Coordinates of C-alpha atoms in Angstrom, one line a residue:
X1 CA 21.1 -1.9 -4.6
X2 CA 18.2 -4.5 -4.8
X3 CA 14.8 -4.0 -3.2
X4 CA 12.8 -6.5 -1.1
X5 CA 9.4 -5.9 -1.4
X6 CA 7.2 -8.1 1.3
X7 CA 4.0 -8.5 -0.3
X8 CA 3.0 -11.6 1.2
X9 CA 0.4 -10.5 4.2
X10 CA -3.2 -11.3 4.1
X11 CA -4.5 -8.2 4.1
X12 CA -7.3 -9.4 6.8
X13 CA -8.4 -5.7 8.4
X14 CA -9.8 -4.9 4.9
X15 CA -11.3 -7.7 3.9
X16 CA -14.0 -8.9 2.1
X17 CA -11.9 -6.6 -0.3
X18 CA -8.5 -8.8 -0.1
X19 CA -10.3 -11.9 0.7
X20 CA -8.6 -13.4 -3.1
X21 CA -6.2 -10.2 -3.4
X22 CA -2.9 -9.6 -1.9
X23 CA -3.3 -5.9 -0.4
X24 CA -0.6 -4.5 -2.1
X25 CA -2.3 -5.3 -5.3
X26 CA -5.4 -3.2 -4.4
X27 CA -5.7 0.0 -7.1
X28 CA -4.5 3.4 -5.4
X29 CA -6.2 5.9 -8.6
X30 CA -6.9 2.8 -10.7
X31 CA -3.5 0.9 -10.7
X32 CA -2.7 -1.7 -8.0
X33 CA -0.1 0.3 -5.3
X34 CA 2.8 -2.3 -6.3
X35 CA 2.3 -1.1 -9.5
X36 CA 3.2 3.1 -8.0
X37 CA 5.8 1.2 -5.8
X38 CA 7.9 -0.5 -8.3
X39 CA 7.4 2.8 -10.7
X40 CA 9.0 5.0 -7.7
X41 CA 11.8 2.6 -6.9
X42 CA 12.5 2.6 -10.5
X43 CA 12.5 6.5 -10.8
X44 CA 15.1 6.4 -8.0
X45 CA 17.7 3.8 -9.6
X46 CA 16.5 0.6 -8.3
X47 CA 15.6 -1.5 -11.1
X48 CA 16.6 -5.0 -9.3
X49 CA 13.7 -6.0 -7.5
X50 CA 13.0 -9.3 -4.9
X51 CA 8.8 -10.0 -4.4
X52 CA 8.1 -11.6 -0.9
X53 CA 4.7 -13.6 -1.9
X54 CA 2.8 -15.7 -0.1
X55 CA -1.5 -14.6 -0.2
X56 CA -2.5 -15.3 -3.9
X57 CA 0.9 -14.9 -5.1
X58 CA -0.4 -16.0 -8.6
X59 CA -2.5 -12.6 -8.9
X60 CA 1.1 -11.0 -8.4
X61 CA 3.4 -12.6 -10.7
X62 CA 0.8 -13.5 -13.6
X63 CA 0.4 -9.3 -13.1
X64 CA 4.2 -8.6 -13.1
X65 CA 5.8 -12.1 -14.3
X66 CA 9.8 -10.7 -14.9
X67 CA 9.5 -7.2 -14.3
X68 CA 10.5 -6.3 -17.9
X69 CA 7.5 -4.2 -18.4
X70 CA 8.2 -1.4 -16.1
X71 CA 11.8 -1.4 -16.8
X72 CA 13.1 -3.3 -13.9
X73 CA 14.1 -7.6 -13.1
X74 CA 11.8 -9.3 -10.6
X75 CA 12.7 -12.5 -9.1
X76 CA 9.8 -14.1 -6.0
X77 CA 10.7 -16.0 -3.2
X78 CA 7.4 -18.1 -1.4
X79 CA 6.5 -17.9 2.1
X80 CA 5.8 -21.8 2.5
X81 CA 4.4 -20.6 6.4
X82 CA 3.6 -17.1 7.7
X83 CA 7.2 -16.0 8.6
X84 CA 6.6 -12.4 9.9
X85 CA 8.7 -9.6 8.9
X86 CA 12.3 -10.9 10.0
X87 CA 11.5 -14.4 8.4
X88 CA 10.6 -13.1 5.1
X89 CA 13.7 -11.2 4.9
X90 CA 15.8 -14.0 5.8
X91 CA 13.6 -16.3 3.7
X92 CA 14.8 -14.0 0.4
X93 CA 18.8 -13.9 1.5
X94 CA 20.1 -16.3 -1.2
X95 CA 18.7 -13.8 -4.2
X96 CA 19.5 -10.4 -2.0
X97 CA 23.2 -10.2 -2.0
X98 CA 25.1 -7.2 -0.4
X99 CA 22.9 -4.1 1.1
X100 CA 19.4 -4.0 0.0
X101 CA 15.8 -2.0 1.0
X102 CA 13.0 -4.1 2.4
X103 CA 9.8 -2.2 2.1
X104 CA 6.7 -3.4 3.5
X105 CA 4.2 -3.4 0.1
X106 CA 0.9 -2.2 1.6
X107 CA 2.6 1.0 2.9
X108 CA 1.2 3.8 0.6
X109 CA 3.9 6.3 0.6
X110 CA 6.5 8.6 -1.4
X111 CA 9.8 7.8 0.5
X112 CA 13.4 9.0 -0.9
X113 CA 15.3 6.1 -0.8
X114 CA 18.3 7.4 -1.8
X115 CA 17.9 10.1 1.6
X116 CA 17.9 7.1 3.8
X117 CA 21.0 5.3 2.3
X118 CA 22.9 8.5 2.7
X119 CA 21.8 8.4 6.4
X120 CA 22.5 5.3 6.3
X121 CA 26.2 5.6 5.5
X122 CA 26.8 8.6 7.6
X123 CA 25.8 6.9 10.5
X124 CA 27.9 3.9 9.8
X125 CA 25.0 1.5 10.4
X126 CA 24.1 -2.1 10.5
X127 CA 20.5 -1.3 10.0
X128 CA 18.5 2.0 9.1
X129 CA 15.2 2.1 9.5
X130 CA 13.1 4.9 8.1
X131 CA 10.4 6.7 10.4
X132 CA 7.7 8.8 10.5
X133 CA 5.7 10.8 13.0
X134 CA 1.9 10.3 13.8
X135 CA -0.4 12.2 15.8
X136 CA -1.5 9.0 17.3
X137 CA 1.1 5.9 17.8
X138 CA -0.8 3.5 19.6
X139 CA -1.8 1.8 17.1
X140 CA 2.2 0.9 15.8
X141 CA 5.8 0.4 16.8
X142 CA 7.7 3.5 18.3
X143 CA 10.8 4.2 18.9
X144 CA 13.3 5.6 21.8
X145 CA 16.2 7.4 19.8
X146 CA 19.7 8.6 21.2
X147 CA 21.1 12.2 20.7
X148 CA 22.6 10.8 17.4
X149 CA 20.0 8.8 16.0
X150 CA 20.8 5.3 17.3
X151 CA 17.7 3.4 18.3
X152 CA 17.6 2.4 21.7
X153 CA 14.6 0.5 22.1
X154 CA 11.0 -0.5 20.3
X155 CA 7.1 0.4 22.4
X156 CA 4.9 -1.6 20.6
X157 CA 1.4 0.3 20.4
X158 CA 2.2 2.1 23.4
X159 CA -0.7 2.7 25.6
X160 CA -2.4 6.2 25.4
X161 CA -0.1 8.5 27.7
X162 CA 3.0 6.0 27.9
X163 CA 4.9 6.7 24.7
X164 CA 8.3 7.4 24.3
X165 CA 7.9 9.3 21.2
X166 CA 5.6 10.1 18.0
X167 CA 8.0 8.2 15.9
X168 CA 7.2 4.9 14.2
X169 CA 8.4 2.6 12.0
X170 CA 7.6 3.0 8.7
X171 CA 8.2 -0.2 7.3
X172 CA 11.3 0.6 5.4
X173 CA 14.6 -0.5 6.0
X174 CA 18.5 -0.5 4.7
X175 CA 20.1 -3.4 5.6
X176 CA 23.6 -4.9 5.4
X177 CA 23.4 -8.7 4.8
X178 CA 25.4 -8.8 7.8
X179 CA 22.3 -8.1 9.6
X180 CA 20.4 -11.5 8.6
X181 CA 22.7 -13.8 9.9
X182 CA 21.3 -13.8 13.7
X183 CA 17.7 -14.5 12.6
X184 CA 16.4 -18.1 12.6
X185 CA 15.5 -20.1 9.3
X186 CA 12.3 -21.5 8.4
X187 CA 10.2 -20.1 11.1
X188 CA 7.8 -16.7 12.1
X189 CA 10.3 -14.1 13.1
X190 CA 9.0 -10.4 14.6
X191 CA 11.2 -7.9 13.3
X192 CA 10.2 -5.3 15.6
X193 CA 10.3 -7.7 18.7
X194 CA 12.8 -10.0 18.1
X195 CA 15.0 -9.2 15.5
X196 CA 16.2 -5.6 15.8
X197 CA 16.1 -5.8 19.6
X198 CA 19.0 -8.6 20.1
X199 CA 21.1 -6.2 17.5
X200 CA 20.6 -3.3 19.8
X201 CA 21.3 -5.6 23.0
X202 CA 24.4 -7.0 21.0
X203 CA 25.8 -3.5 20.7
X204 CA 25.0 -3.0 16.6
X205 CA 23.9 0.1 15.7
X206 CA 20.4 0.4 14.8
X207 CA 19.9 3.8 12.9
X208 CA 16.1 5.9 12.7
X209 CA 16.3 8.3 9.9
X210 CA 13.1 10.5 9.2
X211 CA 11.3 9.8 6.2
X212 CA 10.1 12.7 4.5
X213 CA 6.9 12.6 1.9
X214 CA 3.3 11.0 2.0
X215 CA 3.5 7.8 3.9
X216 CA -0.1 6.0 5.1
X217 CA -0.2 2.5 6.3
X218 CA -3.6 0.8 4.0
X219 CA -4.0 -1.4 6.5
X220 CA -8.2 -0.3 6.7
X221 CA -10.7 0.4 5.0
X222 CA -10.6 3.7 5.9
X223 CA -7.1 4.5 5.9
X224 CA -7.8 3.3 2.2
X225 CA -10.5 6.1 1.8
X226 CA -8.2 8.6 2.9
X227 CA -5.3 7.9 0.8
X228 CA -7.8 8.3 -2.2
X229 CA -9.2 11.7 -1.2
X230 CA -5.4 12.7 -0.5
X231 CA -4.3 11.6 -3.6
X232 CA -7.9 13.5 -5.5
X233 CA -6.2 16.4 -3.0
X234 CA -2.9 16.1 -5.3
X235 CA -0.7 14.5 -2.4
X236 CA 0.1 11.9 -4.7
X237 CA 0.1 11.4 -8.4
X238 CA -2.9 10.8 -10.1
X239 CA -2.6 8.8 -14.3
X240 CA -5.7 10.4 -16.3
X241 CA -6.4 13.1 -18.4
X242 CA -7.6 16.7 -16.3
X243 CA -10.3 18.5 -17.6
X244 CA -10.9 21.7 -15.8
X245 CA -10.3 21.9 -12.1
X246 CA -10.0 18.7 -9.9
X247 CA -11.8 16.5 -12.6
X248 CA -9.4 13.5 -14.4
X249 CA -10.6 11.2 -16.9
X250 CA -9.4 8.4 -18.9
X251 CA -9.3 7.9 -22.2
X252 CA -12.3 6.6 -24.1
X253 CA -15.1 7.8 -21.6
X254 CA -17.9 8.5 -22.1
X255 CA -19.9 11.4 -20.2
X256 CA -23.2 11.7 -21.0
X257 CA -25.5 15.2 -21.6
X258 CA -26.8 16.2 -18.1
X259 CA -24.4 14.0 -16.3
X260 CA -22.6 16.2 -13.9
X261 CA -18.7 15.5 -12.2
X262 CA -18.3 17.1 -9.0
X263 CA -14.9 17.9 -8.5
X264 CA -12.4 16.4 -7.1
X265 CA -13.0 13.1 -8.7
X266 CA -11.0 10.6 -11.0
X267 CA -12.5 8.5 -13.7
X268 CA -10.5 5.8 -15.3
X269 CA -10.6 4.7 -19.2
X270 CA -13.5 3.7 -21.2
X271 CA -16.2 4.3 -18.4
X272 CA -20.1 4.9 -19.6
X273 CA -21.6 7.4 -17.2
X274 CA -25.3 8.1 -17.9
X275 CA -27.8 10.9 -18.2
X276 CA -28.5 13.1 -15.2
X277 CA -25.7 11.0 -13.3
X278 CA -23.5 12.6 -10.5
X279 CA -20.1 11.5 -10.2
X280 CA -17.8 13.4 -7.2
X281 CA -17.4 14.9 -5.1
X282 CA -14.6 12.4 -4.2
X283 CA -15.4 9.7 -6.4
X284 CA -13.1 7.5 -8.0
X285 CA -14.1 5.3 -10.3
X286 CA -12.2 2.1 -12.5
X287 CA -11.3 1.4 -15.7
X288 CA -15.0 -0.2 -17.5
X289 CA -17.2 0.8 -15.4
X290 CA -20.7 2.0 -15.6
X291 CA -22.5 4.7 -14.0
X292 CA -26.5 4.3 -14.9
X293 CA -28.8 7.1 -15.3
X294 CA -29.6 9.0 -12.4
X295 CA -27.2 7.2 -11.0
X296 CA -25.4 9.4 -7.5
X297 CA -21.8 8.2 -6.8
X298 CA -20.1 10.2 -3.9
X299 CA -16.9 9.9 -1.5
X300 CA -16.6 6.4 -3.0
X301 CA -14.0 4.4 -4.8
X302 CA -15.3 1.6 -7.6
X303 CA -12.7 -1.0 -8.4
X304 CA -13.0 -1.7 -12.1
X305 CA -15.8 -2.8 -14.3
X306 CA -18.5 -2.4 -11.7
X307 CA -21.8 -1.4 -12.3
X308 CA -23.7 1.7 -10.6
X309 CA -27.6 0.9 -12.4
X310 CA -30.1 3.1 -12.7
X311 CA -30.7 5.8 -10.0
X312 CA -28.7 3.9 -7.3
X313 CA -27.2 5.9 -4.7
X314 CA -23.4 5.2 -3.3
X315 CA -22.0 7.8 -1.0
X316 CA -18.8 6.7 1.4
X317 CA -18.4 3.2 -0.3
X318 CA -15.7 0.8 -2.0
X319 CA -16.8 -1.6 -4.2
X320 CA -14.6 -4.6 -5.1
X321 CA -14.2 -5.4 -8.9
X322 CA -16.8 -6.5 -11.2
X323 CA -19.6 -6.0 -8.9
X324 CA -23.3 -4.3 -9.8
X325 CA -25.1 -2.4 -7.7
X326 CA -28.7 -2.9 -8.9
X327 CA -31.2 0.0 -9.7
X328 CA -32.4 2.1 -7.1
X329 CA -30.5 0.6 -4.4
X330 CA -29.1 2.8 -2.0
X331 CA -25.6 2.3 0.0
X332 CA -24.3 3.9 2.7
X333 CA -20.3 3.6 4.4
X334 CA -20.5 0.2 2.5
X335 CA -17.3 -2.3 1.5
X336 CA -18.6 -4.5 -0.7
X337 CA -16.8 -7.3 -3.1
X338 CA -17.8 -10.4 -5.4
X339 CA -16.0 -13.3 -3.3
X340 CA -14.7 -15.8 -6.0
X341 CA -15.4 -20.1 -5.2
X342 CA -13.1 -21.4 -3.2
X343 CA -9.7 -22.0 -5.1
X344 CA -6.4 -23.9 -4.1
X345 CA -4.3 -21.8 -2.9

């Protein structure tokens, strides 16, 4: 079974960070989430792999070119206009072939595939769509689900009080190529409101089956922020070397006498952290960076190579790669990133 992966959004809730990034390509502990996505599919058998680009796409294929790498074939198809969820999916048909998963990219999450295909068969369906339950669903799509499962209609971010349920859509779907033929070519199709609505009206049977695991939409900046403490909390898998409790750290760093790691944190490779520097707690920080002397970093995530000088403060920031945060400068609940010139897209 081949994966669809739509990568191609533009990531606009968490800019200035994704301003010249695709979202899915920000790091989650150091390596861009595509990166853990295409690992997990591949851990699961699914090594044949479709990339819906469309924002930047040259940061993802220069990054990932054939797939041969990680172990598994990519081929891209290119959004030549926004086409929503639906239109993506239909836009890919000619390299997807018989059933396939389409996964939204910039959902952070440990699904079982192989879980929902079996649902998937057992139910018989056209369409399976994996969902999860939230405390608060006004923000997403819910569902209305039978006795058996079927979906019977979509709420999209329901108001306060008027929900049908605390089930949403979790972005992940199993689909039989039968499915695509009723959406329209070349133009912006809603999955959610247009798509999976005339199958359910047309008498095709629309599954929901639970996904069990992490799953967190990165669709903020501080959804972002909680992922990373999660994942410093060991709900997810973290690359690094552990020393001690809570404390990770890549190869070739370098931690200076006096500096002090607060734990949890996670430092990547080849990082230069200073004298009386404090690092943590919940810090991450990238691969070549710098952490000056007397330099505080705290409930923040660095990209890589950035620069912490001298005695500057962070505490509940992200900082975009490459950027240097000058000496004695103090930052507070800040999102910072170096914006690039104006390129051709």
């Amino acid at each position: 079974m081949k994966a669809l992966l739509l990568a191609g959004g533009f990531g606009t809730r968490m800019r200035p960070l994704t301003e010249r990034l695709p979202k899915p390509m920000a790091p989650v502990g150091n390596r861009p989430w595509l990166e853990h996505l295409i690992a997990g599919l591949k851990q699961q058998g699914i090594d044949e792999i479709v990339m819906a680009v469309k924002h930047y796409p040259e940061r993802i294929i220069e990054y990932f070119g054939d797939g041969g790498k990680w172990g598994v074939t990519i081929r891209y198809t290119h959004e030549p206009v926004p086409l929503g969820t639906a239109g993506a999916i239909k836009n890919a048909e000619p390299l997807l072939g018989g059933r396939f998963v389409a996964i939204n990219a910039d959902i952070v999450h440990r699904a079982d595939i192989r879980a929902l295909v079996k649902a998937h068969e057992e139910a018989g369906a056209l369409v399976t769509i994996g969902l999860v339950e939230v405390a608060d669903p006004s923000q997403f799509g819910v569902v209305e689900q039978a006795e058996d499962g079927r979906i019977v209609r979509f709420v999209e971010k329901p108001p306060r009080g008027e929900k049908p349920s605390n089930r949403i859509n979790a972005g992940i779907y199993i689909m039989e190529p039968e499915a695509l033929r009723s959406i329209p070519a070349g133009r912006e199709v809603s999955i959610e409101r247009e798509t999976f609505p005339s199958l359910i009206a047309a008498g095709r049977r629309v599954q929901g089956a639970d996904v069990s695991g992490y799953w967190m939409d990165m669709g903020t900046s501080e959804r972002y922020r909680r992922i990373h403490w999660d994942l410093l909390d060991g709900k997810l898998d973290l690359a690094g070397e552990e020393r001690g409790g809570g404390i990770r750290i890549g190869e070739g760093t370098e931690v200076a006498k006096g500096a002090m790691l607060v734990p949890p944190v996670l430092v990547g490779s080849r990082v230069k952290i200073g004298e009386r520097a404090v690092v943590g707690p919940y810090a991450v920080i990238g691969d070549d960076c710098v952490i000056g002397r007397g330099a505080r970093v705290t409930h923040s995530i660095l990209w890589d190579r950035c620069v912490a000088a001298e005695a500057a403060q962070l505490n509940r920031c992200i900082v975009g790669s490459g950027l240097k945060i000058d000496p004695r400068h103090l930052l507070h609940e800040a999102v910072v990133s170096v914006i690039p010139e104006a390129e051709t897209i």
